[in-house]
Each structure stands twice: as C-alpha cells, then as structure tokens.
Amino acid sequence: MKQLKHKRILMSVAMAALVLVSISTVGVSALSVSAASGSSSNVKAPTLVGAAVGSGAPGVCSQDGKSLDLFIRDASNALWLKYSPDGVNWPTTSTPLGGKLASAPAAVSTAPGWMYVFVQGTDGALWMKYTANNGTNWSGWLPLGGKLASGKGPAACSWASGRLDVFVQGTDGALWQKWLAGGSWSNYWYPLGGKLTSAPAATATGPSPNEIGVFVAGVNGALYYKHYSSSTGWAGWVGVGGTVLAGTSPAAYNFGSSQIGWLVTGTDSNLYRNWVGNSAGYEGISATLTSSPAATVIKPTMTSNGIVVFGRVSSGGTATLSQINYNYGASGQWGSWTAIVFP
C-alpha cells in the first residue's frame, strides 16, 4: 500500500423529499504521510472483475456477538440476506429482501432480534428495512429522505438498545447524521462537515461511555477520523494517514470501550488495519481485494473477541465474496481468506 507501513500489527419517518444542504462545511485539508518503499509506478488499482455479489462490500452485523447476518447486493442490485449461527459456517441458501439498490448496504443490530439495513435507493435518498424477530419477518422498504452522493452508501452504528445513528455523504460532499431514539427518528439531518471522497464508516461504544467514531476518505484520498462523546459532543476532523484504493471506502469496528479501529483497501489491493491510539502504524493483511471491506466484532469459535472482515477477493480472474477472521485468542493471528457461496 503506497502510503502505509506494511506491518503486523417503529418509528416515525422523515420526509423522503428532504435534500441535504451545507450549513457549516468543514474543509478537510491534505495530510502528509510517510510513503512505503517502492515507486508509485508499481502501485495500481486492480481490474474490477465480474462477481455475482454485485459491487461494493456487504453490510454485516451481529445480534448476539456470536452469529452473523450478511446483507449482500447482487448483480441486479437487489438485496439478499445470509445468516451464520456461529459466524464461521455459512449455509448455501440466501433470503431475498428485494429492493433496487444504488449503493452498498449498511446493517446494524440495536438489540438481540432487532436488525436494520440501510441503502441508497435509485432516487438517491436513504431507505431502510427492519426486523424485530431475528429476521423471520421484515418490514417493507421505508424512506428516510435525504439525498446521498451518487453511489455512496450509508454507515450505521448503535451504542445502546433502541438507539442508532446513520451517516451519509450528502450531494455537497459533506458528512450528515440522522438518528433513532425512543422509537422515533430525528426530524432533521445534522451537518458534520468535511469534504468526503468515500462512503463513511461508523462504529460506536456504549452505553457508557457513549462514543462514536466515523472514518472517511478526504479529497486527497487520505483517511480522516471524527469522534463523538456524549459528554463533549463532536470533535473536529483528525487525519490518520494512509491512502485508500480509489472507489473504495473504509470499514470500522470496536471492542467495547477499549478500541475503535478501522480497515481499508490499500492502493496495492491489500487489506490494512489500524486503531485509535496505535502508534505502531498500519498492519497489512495480504489480499487481492476489488471492493471496500466490511467488518464487525464477534466471539464465535474464537476464544475471545475477534474481527470478522468481508470483501470481494480476486482469484483466477473472478472476484468472490470472501471472509477472513482475526482471532485475539490465538496471539493476534489472522486466518485465511475463505470464499462464501452466494446466493
């Protein structure tokens, strides 16, 4: 990766016609980062090869810290759901959820049994589906309004039961926020500024402390971070270095209050990980990714919390939906990329 060190290391619905407008845009300036060895002529984006999973990363969430629900955009831009009871073994079947997506989906669970999935619709607005019974029954598609940047998906996170926050890149390029609390959605979009060139990634810790971390790529392709605390509100943008592969977006994860981290597809198509407070630099994980990553934290067959990452991995000219796990219970070791059958 050109500029990263390759180291180990039920609810009211807002108006659908709402248009995001800039109120207090915060400019994101360029950030100087150290370059890895090798000339730029040797670093290029991989060819995007055909895949039944459609473009972009899937949405992923865990209802209980052990199982996984994977939301996949197929080649016809419809949404599908795959469920794994242990986060490791996947059935060969998938459940169709319909819709016509214009972006990769984002998913979040606010309590056991409750899941929400968010997408950009063909009208450019934000839409959602939800379930309150482990996915046995789903709502229809519900509009949440707004106007997202073309092709840029939303991000979602939850820091307490019944509370969730959604983030999008607006048509002005800035970051905007909408939230659900007490069974009702905020009736406006909150501007968080910036000038993004990627979809956002978000993760939360809570319920105490109540914190949110949002990651984006700025106009120079470098990574930036914005932090929220219930005691201090939103902080300014902070550059965290590195450069993402053009057209991709970061993913975010957390280990409760102990670590907020992020993953990206580097300009060399490898996967890279870093976290807030880490001074050792990015950790590189070998891959041939042709999509953004998606990530969450679970405790499946691992002996302690682990990171589960999904992406489209190219092998033999075909990009396949694949999974890789990081097992904290095995001295911090990454496994191998494993293909997931879809649909």
XYZ file of C-alpha atoms in Angstrom, residues 34-230:
197
model
C 5.149 8.694 5.001
C 5.389 6.579 1.862
C 6.204 2.902 1.848
C 9.103 1.634 -0.184
C 8.603 1.134 -3.928
C 7.788 3.542 -6.719
C 4.300 4.761 -7.491
C 4.545 3.228 -10.960
C 4.364 -0.194 -9.354
C 1.157 0.574 -7.457
C -2.147 0.489 -9.309
C -5.776 -0.387 -8.732
C -6.771 -3.935 -9.679
C -9.150 -4.624 -12.507
C -12.718 -4.930 -11.243
C -13.678 -8.408 -12.353
C -17.144 -9.964 -12.609
C -18.857 -11.272 -9.491
C -22.385 -12.374 -8.621
C -22.278 -10.323 -5.413
C -22.541 -7.023 -7.259
C -20.355 -4.046 -6.456
C -19.201 -2.903 -3.073
C -18.881 -4.623 0.264
C -21.794 -6.330 2.026
C -23.399 -4.969 5.164
C -22.781 -7.054 8.270
C -23.973 -7.118 11.881
C -24.143 -9.466 14.851
C -27.275 -9.658 17.012
C -25.706 -11.577 19.878
C -21.956 -11.311 19.486
C -21.742 -14.824 18.037
C -23.931 -15.116 14.937
C -23.612 -13.027 11.791
C -26.112 -11.548 9.340
C -24.669 -10.611 5.972
C -26.554 -8.271 3.614
C -25.460 -8.635 0.007
C -26.173 -6.549 -3.084
C -26.422 -8.854 -6.097
C -25.616 -8.193 -9.742
C -29.194 -6.959 -10.384
C -28.888 -4.535 -7.411
C -31.382 -6.450 -5.235
C -30.673 -7.176 -1.556
C -30.110 -10.645 -0.087
C -29.514 -11.939 3.446
C -27.244 -14.769 4.551
C -27.180 -15.964 8.171
C -24.466 -17.828 10.011
C -25.265 -19.127 13.530
C -21.619 -19.189 14.561
C -20.041 -16.549 12.328
C -17.908 -19.163 10.637
C -20.103 -21.693 8.853
C -22.435 -20.434 6.122
C -25.438 -22.219 4.536
C -25.652 -22.430 0.770
C -29.038 -20.672 0.792
C -29.833 -16.941 0.936
C -33.025 -14.968 1.665
C -34.162 -12.331 -0.858
C -35.038 -8.918 0.625
C -35.764 -7.181 -2.690
C -35.336 -3.526 -3.429
C -33.283 -1.734 -6.058
C -30.072 -0.515 -4.517
C -27.886 2.302 -5.748
C -25.172 1.679 -3.169
C -23.680 -0.942 -0.930
C -25.878 -1.626 2.149
C -25.144 -0.932 5.811
C -26.540 -3.010 8.677
C -26.768 -2.667 12.445
C -28.369 -4.513 15.372
C -29.677 -2.428 18.296
C -30.684 -5.395 20.491
C -30.999 -9.171 20.140
C -33.532 -9.874 17.391
C -33.534 -6.301 16.089
C -31.779 -5.510 12.830
C -31.836 -2.563 10.462
C -30.438 -2.369 6.954
C -29.912 0.922 5.103
C -29.319 1.584 1.395
C -29.305 4.368 -1.124
C -32.343 3.987 -3.411
C -32.468 4.729 -7.113
C -33.941 8.154 -6.195
C -30.723 8.948 -4.311
C -32.488 9.005 -0.928
C -31.886 6.845 2.139
C -34.153 3.809 2.601
C -34.361 1.132 5.281
C -35.868 -2.226 6.261
C -36.016 -3.633 9.781
C -36.903 -6.778 11.679
C -37.786 -7.309 15.350
C -37.748 -11.104 15.348
C -34.349 -12.250 14.201
C -35.146 -11.795 10.531
C -38.191 -14.088 10.412
C -40.316 -11.162 9.220
C -39.133 -7.927 7.654
C -40.828 -4.569 7.200
C -41.319 -3.111 3.764
C -38.893 -0.503 2.475
C -39.277 2.774 4.412
C -37.965 6.175 3.211
C -35.739 8.249 5.459
C -35.200 11.058 2.966
C -32.021 12.926 2.271
C -30.056 12.972 -0.945
C -26.867 10.951 -0.939
C -23.840 11.387 -3.120
C -24.130 9.143 -6.159
C -23.146 5.547 -5.423
C -22.060 6.279 -1.853
C -23.610 4.005 0.742
C -24.591 4.866 4.328
C -22.950 3.820 7.580
C -24.786 2.871 10.775
C -23.918 2.131 14.390
C -25.608 1.669 17.772
C -24.309 2.447 21.268
C -27.422 1.410 23.287
C -30.563 -0.710 22.932
C -33.017 1.143 20.685
C -30.530 3.822 19.715
C -28.859 4.002 16.325
C -27.118 6.597 14.199
C -26.881 6.733 10.405
C -24.260 8.677 8.461
C -24.188 9.576 4.764
C -22.204 11.634 2.327
C -24.558 14.332 1.017
C -24.606 15.724 -2.504
C -22.464 18.597 -1.176
C -19.744 16.076 -0.319
C -20.115 16.650 3.425
C -20.987 14.206 6.196
C -24.556 14.198 7.562
C -26.172 12.357 10.503
C -29.681 11.105 11.362
C -30.580 9.102 14.477
C -33.257 6.902 16.032
C -34.001 7.295 19.760
C -37.054 6.476 21.842
C -38.729 4.829 18.855
C -38.632 7.997 16.711
C -36.280 9.333 14.067
C -34.806 12.796 14.283
C -36.856 15.080 12.029
C -33.795 16.704 10.517
C -30.335 15.870 9.252
C -27.406 17.133 11.297
C -24.407 18.511 9.349
C -20.972 17.267 10.361
C -18.960 18.972 7.635
C -15.931 17.703 5.796
C -15.428 17.024 2.112
C -15.591 13.284 1.501
C -14.492 11.152 -1.414
C -15.794 7.887 0.066
C -18.791 6.499 1.861
C -18.372 6.862 5.649
C -17.706 4.082 8.133
C -19.000 4.279 11.701
C -18.770 2.355 14.935
C -19.899 3.042 18.498
C -19.092 2.152 22.074
C -21.586 2.205 24.885
C -23.810 2.556 26.679
C -21.093 4.000 28.884
C -19.146 5.730 27.557
C -21.390 6.807 24.699
C -18.927 7.291 21.872
C -18.978 7.178 18.070
C -16.083 7.032 15.660
C -16.544 7.934 11.972
C -13.921 7.361 9.274
C -13.867 8.791 5.735
C -11.503 9.368 2.851
C -10.813 13.076 2.247
C -10.325 14.868 -1.069
C -6.733 13.638 -1.200
C -7.732 10.003 -0.635
C -6.240 10.002 2.871
C -8.130 8.780 5.941
C -9.780 11.130 8.435
C -11.490 10.489 11.764
C -14.240 12.303 13.680
C -15.108 11.429 17.278
C -18.300 11.932 19.301
C -18.692 11.720 23.068
C -21.959 12.263 24.927
